[in-house]
Tab-separated table of N, CA and C in Angstrom:
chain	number	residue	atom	x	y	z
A	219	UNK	N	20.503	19.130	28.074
A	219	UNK	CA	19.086	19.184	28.224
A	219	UNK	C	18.442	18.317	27.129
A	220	UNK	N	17.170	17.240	27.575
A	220	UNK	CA	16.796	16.410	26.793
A	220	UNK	C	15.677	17.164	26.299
A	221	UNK	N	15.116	17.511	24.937
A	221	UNK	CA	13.909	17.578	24.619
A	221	UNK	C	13.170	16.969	24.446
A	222	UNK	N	11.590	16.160	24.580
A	222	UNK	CA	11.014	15.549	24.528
A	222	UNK	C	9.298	16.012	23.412
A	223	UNK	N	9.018	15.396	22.881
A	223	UNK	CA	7.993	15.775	22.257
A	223	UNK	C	7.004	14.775	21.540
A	224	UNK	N	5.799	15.240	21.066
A	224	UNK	CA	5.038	13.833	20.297
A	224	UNK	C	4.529	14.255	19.323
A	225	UNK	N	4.813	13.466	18.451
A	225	UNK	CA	4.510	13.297	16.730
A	225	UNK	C	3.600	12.454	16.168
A	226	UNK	N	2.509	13.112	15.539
A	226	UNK	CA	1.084	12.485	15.677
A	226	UNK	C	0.970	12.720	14.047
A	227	UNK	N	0.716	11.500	13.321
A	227	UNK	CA	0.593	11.815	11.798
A	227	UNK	C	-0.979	11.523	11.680
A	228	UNK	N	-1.372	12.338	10.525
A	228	UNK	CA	-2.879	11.885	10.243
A	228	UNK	C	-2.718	12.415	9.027
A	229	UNK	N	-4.036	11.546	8.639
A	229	UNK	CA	-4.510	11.441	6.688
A	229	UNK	C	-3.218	10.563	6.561
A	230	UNK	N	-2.461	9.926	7.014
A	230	UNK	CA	-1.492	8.931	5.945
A	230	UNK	C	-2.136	7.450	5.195
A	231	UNK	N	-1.642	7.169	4.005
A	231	UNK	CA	-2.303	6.279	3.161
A	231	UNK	C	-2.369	4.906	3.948
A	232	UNK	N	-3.321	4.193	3.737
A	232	UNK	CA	-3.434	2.997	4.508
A	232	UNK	C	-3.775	2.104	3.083
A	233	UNK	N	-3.575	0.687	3.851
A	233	UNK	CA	-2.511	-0.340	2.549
A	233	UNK	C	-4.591	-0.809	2.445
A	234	UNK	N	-5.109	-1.479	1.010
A	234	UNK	CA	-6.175	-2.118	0.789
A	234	UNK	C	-6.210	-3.034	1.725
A	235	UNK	N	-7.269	-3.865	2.390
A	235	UNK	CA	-7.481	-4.648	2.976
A	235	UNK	C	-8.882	-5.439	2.371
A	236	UNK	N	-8.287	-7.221	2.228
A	236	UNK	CA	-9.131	-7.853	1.952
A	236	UNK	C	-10.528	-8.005	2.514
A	237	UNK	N	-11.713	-8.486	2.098
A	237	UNK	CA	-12.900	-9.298	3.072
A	237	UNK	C	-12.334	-10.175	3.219
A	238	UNK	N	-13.806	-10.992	3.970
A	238	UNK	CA	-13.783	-12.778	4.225
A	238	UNK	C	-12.893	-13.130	3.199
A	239	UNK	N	-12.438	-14.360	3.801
A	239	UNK	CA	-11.722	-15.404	2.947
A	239	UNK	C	-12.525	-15.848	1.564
A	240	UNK	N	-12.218	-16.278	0.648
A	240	UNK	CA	-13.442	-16.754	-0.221
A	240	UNK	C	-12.791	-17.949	0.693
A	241	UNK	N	-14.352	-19.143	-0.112
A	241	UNK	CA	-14.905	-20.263	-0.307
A	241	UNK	C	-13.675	-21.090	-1.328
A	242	UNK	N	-12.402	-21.936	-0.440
A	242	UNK	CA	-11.504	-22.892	-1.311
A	242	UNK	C	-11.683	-24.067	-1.578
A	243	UNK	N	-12.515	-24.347	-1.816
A	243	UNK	CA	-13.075	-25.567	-2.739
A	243	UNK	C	-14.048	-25.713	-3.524
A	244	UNK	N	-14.030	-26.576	-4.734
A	244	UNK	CA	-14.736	-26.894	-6.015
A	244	UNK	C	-14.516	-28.270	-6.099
A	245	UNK	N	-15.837	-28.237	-6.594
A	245	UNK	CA	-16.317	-29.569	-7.123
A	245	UNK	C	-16.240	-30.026	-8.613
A	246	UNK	N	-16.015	-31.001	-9.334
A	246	UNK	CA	-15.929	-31.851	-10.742
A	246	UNK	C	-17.189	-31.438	-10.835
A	247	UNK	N	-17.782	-30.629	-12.055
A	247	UNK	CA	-18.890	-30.572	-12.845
A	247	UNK	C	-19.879	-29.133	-12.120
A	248	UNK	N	-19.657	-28.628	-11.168
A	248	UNK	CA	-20.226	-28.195	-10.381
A	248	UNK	C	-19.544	-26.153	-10.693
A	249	UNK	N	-20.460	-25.358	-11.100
A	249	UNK	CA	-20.393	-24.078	-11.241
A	249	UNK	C	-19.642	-23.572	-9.626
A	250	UNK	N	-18.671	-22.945	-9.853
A	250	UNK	CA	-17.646	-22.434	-8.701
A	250	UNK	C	-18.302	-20.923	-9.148
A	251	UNK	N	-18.284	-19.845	-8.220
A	251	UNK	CA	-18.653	-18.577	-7.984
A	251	UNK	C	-17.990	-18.038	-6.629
A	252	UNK	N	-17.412	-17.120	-6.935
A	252	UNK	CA	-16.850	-16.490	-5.323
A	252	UNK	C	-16.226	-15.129	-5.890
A	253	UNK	N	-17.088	-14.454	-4.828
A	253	UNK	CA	-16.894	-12.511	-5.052
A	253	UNK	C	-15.819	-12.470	-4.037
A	254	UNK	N	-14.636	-11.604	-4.356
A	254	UNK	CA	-13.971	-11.336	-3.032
A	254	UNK	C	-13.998	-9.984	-3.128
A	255	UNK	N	-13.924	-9.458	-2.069
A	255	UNK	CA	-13.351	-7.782	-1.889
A	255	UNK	C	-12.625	-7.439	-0.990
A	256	UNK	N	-12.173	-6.118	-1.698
A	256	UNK	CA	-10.644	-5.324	-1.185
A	256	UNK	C	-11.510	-4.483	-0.534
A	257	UNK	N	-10.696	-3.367	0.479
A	257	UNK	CA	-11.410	-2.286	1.128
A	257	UNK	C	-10.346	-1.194	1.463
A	258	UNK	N	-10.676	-0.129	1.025
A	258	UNK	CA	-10.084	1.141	1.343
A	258	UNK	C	-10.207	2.006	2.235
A	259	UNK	N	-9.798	2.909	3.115
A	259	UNK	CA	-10.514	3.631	3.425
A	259	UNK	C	-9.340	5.100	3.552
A	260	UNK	N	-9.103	5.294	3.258
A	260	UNK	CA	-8.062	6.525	2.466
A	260	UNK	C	-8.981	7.464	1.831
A	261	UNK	N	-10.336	7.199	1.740
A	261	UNK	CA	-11.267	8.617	1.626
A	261	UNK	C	-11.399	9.079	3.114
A	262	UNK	N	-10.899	10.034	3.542
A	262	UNK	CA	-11.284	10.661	5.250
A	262	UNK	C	-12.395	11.750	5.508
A	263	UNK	N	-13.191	11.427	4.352
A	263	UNK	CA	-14.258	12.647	4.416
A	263	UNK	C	-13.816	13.994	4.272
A	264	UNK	N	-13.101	14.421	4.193
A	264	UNK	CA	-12.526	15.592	4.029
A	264	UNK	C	-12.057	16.522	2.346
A	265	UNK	N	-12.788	17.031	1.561
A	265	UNK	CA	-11.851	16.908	-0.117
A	265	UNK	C	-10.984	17.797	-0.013
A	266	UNK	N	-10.333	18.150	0.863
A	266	UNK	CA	-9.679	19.296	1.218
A	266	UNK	C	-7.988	18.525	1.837
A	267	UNK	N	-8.058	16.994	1.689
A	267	UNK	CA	-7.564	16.326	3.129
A	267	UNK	C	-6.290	15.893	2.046
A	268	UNK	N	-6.784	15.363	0.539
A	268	UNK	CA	-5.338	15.081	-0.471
A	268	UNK	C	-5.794	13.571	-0.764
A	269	UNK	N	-6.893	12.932	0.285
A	269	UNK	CA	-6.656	11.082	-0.072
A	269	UNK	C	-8.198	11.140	-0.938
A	270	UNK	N	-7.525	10.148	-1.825
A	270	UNK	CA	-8.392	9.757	-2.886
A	270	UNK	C	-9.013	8.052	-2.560
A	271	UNK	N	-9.750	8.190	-3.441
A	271	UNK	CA	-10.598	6.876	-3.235
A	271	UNK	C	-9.539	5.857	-4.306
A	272	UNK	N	-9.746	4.634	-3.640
A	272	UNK	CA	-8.687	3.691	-3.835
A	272	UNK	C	-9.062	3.245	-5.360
A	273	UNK	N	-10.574	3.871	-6.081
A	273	UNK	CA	-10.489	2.959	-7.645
A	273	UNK	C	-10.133	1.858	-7.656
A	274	UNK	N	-10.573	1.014	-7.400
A	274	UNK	CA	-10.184	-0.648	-7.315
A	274	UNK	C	-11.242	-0.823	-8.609
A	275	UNK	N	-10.410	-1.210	-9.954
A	275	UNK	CA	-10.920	-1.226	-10.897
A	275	UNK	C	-10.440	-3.643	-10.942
A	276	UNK	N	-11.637	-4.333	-10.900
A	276	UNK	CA	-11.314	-5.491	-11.186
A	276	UNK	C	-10.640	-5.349	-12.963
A	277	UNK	N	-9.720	-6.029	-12.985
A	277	UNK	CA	-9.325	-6.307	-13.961
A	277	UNK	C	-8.399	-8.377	-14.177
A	278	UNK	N	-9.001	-8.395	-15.161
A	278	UNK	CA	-8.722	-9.978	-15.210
A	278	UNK	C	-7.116	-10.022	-15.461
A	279	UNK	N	-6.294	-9.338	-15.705
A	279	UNK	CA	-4.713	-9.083	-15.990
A	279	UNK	C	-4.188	-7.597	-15.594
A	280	UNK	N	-3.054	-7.781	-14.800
A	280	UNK	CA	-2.530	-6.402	-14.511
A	280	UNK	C	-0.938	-6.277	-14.105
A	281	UNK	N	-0.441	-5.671	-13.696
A	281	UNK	CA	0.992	-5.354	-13.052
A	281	UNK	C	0.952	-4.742	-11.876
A	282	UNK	N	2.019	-5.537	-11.215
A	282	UNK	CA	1.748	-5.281	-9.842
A	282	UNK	C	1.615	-3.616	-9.628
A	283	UNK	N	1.408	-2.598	-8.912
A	283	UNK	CA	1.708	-1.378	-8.957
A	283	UNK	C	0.614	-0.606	-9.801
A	284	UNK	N	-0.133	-1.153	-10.510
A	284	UNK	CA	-1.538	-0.330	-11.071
A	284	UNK	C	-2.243	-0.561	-10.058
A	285	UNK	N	-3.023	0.987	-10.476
A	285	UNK	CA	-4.182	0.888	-9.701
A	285	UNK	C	-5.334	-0.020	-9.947
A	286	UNK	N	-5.538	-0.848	-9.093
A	286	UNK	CA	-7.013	-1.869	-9.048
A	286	UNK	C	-6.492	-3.266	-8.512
A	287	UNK	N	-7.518	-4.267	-8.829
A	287	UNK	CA	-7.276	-5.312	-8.526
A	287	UNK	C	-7.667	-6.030	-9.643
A	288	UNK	N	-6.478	-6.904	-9.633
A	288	UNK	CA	-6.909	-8.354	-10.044
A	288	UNK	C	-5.997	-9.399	-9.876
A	289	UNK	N	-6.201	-10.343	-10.610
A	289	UNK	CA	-6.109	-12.022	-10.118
A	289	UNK	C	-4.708	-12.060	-11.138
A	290	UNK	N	-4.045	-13.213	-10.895
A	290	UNK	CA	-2.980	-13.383	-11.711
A	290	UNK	C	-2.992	-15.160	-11.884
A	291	UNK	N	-2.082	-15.829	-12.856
A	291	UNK	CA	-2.020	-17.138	-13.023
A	291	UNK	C	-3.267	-18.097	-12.426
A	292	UNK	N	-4.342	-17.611	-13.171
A	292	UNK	CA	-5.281	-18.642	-12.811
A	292	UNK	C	-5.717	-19.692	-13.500
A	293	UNK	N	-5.927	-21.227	-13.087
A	293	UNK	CA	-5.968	-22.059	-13.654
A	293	UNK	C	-7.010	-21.787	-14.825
A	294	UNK	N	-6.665	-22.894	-15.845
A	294	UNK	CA	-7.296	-22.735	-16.806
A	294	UNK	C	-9.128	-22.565	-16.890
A	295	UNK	N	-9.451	-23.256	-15.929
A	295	UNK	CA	-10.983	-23.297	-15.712
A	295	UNK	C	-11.588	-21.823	-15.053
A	296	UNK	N	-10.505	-21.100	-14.848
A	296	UNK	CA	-11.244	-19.979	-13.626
A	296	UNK	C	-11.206	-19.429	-14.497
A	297	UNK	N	-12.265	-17.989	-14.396
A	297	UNK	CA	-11.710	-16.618	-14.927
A	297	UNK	C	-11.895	-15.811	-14.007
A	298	UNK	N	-11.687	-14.387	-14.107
A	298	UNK	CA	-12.200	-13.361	-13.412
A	298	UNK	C	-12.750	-12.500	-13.974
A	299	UNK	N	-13.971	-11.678	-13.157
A	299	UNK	CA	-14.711	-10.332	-13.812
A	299	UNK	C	-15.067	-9.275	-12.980
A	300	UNK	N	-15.001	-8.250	-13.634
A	300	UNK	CA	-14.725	-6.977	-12.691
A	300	UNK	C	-16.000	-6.764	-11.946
A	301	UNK	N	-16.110	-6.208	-10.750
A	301	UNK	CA	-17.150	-6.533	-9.989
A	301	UNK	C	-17.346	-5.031	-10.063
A	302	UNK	N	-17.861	-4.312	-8.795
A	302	UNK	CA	-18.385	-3.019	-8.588
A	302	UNK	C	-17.632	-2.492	-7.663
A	303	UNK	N	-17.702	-1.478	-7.886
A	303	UNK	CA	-17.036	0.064	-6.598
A	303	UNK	C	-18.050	0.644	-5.912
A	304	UNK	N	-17.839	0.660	-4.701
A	304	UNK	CA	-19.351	0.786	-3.821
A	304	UNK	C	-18.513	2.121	-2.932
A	305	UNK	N	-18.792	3.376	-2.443
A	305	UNK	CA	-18.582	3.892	-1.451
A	305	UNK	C	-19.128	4.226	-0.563
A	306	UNK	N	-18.836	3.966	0.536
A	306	UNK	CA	-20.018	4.167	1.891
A	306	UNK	C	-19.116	4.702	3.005
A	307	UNK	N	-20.151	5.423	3.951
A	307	UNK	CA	-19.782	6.053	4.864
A	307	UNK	C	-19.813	5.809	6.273
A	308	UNK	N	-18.425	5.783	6.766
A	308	UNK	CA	-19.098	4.389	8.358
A	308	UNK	C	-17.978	5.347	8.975
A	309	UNK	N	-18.680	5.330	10.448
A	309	UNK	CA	-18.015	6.557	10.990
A	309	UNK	C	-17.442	7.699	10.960
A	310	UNK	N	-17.563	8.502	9.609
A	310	UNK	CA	-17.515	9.686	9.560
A	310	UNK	C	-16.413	9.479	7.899
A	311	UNK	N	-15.506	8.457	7.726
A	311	UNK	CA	-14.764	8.375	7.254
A	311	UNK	C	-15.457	7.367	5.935
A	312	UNK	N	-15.501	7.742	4.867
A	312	UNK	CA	-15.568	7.241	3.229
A	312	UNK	C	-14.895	5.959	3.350
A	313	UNK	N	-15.520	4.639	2.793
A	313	UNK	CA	-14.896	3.598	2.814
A	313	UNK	C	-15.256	3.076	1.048
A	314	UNK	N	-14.126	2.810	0.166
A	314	UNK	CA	-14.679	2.330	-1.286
A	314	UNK	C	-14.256	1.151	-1.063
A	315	UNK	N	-14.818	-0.046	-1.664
A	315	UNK	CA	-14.733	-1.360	-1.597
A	315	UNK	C	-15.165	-1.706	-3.043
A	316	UNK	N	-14.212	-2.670	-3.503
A	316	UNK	CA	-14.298	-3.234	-4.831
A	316	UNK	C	-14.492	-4.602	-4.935
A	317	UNK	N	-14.860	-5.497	-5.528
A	317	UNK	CA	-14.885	-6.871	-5.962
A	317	UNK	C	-14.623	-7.377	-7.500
A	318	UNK	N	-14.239	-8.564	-6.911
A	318	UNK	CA	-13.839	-9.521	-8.566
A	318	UNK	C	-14.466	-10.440	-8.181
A	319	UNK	N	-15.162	-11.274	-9.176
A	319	UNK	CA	-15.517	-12.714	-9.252
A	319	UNK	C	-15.067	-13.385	-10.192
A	320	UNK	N	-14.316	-14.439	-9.083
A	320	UNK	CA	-13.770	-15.857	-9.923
A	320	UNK	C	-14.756	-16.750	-10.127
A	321	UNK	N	-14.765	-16.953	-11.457
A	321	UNK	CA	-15.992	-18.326	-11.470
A	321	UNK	C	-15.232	-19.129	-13.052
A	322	UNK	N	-16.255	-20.406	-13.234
A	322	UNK	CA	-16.024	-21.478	-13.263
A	322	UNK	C	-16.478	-22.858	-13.379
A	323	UNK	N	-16.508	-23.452	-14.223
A	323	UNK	CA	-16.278	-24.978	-13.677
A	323	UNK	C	-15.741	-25.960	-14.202
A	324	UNK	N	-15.015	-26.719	-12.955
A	324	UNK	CA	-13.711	-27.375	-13.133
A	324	UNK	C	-14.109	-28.838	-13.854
A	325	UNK	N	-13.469	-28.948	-14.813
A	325	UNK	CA	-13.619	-30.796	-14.891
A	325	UNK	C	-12.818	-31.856	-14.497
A	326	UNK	N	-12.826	-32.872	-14.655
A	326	UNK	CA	-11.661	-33.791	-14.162
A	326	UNK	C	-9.926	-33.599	-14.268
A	327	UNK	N	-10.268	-33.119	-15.470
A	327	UNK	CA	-8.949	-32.740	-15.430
A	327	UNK	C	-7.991	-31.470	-14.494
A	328	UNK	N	-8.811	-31.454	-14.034
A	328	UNK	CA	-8.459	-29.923	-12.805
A	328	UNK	C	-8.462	-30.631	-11.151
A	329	UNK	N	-8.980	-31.748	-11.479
A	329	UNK	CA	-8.434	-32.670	-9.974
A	329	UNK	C	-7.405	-31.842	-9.044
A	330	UNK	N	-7.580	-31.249	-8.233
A	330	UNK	CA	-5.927	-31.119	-7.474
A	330	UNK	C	-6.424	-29.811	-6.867
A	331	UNK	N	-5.130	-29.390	-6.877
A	331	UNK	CA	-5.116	-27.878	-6.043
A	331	UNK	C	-4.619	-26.639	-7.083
A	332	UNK	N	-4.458	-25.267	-6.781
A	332	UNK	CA	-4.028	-24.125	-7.487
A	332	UNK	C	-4.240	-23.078	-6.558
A	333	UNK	N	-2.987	-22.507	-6.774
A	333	UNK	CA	-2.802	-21.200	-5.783
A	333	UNK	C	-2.848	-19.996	-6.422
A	334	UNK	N	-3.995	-19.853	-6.092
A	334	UNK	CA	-4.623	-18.256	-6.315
A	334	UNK	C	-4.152	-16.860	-6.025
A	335	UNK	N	-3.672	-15.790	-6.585
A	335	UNK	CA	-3.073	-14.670	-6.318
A	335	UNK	C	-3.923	-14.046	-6.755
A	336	UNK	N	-4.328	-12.633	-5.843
A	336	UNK	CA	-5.137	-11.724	-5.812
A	336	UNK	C	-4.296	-10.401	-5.606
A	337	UNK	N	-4.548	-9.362	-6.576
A	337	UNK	CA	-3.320	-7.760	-6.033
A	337	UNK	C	-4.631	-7.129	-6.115
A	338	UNK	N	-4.834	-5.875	-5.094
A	338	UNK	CA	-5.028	-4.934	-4.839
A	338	UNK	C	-4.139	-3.593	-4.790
A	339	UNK	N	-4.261	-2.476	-5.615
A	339	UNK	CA	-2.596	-2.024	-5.381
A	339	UNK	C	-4.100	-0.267	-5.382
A	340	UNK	N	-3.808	0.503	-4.534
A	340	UNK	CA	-4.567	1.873	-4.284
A	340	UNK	C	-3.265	3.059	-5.121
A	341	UNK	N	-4.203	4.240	-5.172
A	341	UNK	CA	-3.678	5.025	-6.039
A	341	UNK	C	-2.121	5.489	-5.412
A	342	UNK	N	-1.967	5.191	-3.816
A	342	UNK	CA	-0.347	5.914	-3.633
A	342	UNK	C	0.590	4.699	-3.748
A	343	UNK	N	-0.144	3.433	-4.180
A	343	UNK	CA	0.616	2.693	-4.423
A	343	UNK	C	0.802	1.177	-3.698
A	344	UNK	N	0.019	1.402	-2.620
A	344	UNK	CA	0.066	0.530	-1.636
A	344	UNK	C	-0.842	-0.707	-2.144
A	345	UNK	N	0.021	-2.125	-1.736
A	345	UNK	CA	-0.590	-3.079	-2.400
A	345	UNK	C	-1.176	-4.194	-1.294
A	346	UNK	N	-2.007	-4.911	-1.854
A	346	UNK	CA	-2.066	-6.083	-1.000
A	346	UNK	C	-2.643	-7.075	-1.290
A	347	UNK	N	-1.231	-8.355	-1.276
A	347	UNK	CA	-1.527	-9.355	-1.938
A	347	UNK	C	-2.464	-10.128	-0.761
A	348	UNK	N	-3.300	-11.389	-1.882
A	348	UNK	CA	-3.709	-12.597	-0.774
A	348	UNK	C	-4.155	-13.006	-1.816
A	349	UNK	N	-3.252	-14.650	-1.031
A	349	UNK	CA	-3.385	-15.929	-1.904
A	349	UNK	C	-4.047	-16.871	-1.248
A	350	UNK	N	-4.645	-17.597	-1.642
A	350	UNK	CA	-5.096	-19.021	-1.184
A	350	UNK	C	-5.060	-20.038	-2.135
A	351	UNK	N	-5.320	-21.628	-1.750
A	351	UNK	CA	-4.996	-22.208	-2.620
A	351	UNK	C	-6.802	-22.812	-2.691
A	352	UNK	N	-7.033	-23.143	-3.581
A	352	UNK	CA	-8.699	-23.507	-4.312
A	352	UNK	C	-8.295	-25.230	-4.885
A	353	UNK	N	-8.972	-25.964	-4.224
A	353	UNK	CA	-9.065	-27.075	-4.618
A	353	UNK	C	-9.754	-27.860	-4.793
A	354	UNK	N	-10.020	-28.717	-5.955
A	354	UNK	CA	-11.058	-28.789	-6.933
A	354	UNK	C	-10.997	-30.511	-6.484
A	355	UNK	N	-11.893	-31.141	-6.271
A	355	UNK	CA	-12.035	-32.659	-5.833
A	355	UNK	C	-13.559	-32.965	-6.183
């Protein structure tokens, strides 16, 4: 005799998810600015439910596996700065969203390209990288 049955999980942690793409290109002499944000939604409205808000703390240096985000090996002209934690409520379910801004400006000597790494890593651990490459002409 075959048993058959269905297994339905809920409240499990879901991985950060980026916004829009930033803006990959810069100009010689010209102020570069670009906010990106991560998005959580592992608050389920519920405080009873176990999921916490993802704390996406920008930080300009980190290890993979902390909680927050930030940028890693960025060219010499960029920096990064910790942006804000916003939580809002869209369909019933808590959404926290964080940002960093890379800014900047490149001089000649930054001619070329550079590949940008961005971590997002939420409190159960779940990470998510995205890179692009920013090129400065």
């Amino acid at each position: 005799m075959i048993k058959t049955f269905d297994l339905t999980f809920s409240n499990h942690p879901h991985i950060p998810i980026w916004g829009p793409d930033p803006n990959t290109s810069a100009t010689v002499g010209v102020a570069y600015s670009q906010t990106v944000k991560a998005i959580d939604d592992d608050l389920m409205g519920d405080s009873d439910s176990g999921n916490e808000e993802l704390t996406l703390i920008a930080q300009t240096s980190g290890e993979i596996g902390e909680t927050g985000i930030f940028a890693t090996a960025l060219p010499a002209w960029l920096s990064a700065s910790a942006g804000s934690t916003i939580q809002e409520q869209v369909d019933g379910k808590t959404k926290s969203t964080c940002t960093i801004t890379l800014s900047g400006t490149p001089g000649e000597a930054h001619i070329g390209g550079s590949l940008i790494t961005l971590v997002a890593t939420d409190s159960y651990g779940l990470e998510m990288i995205k890179c692009f490459g920013l090129t400065v002409g």
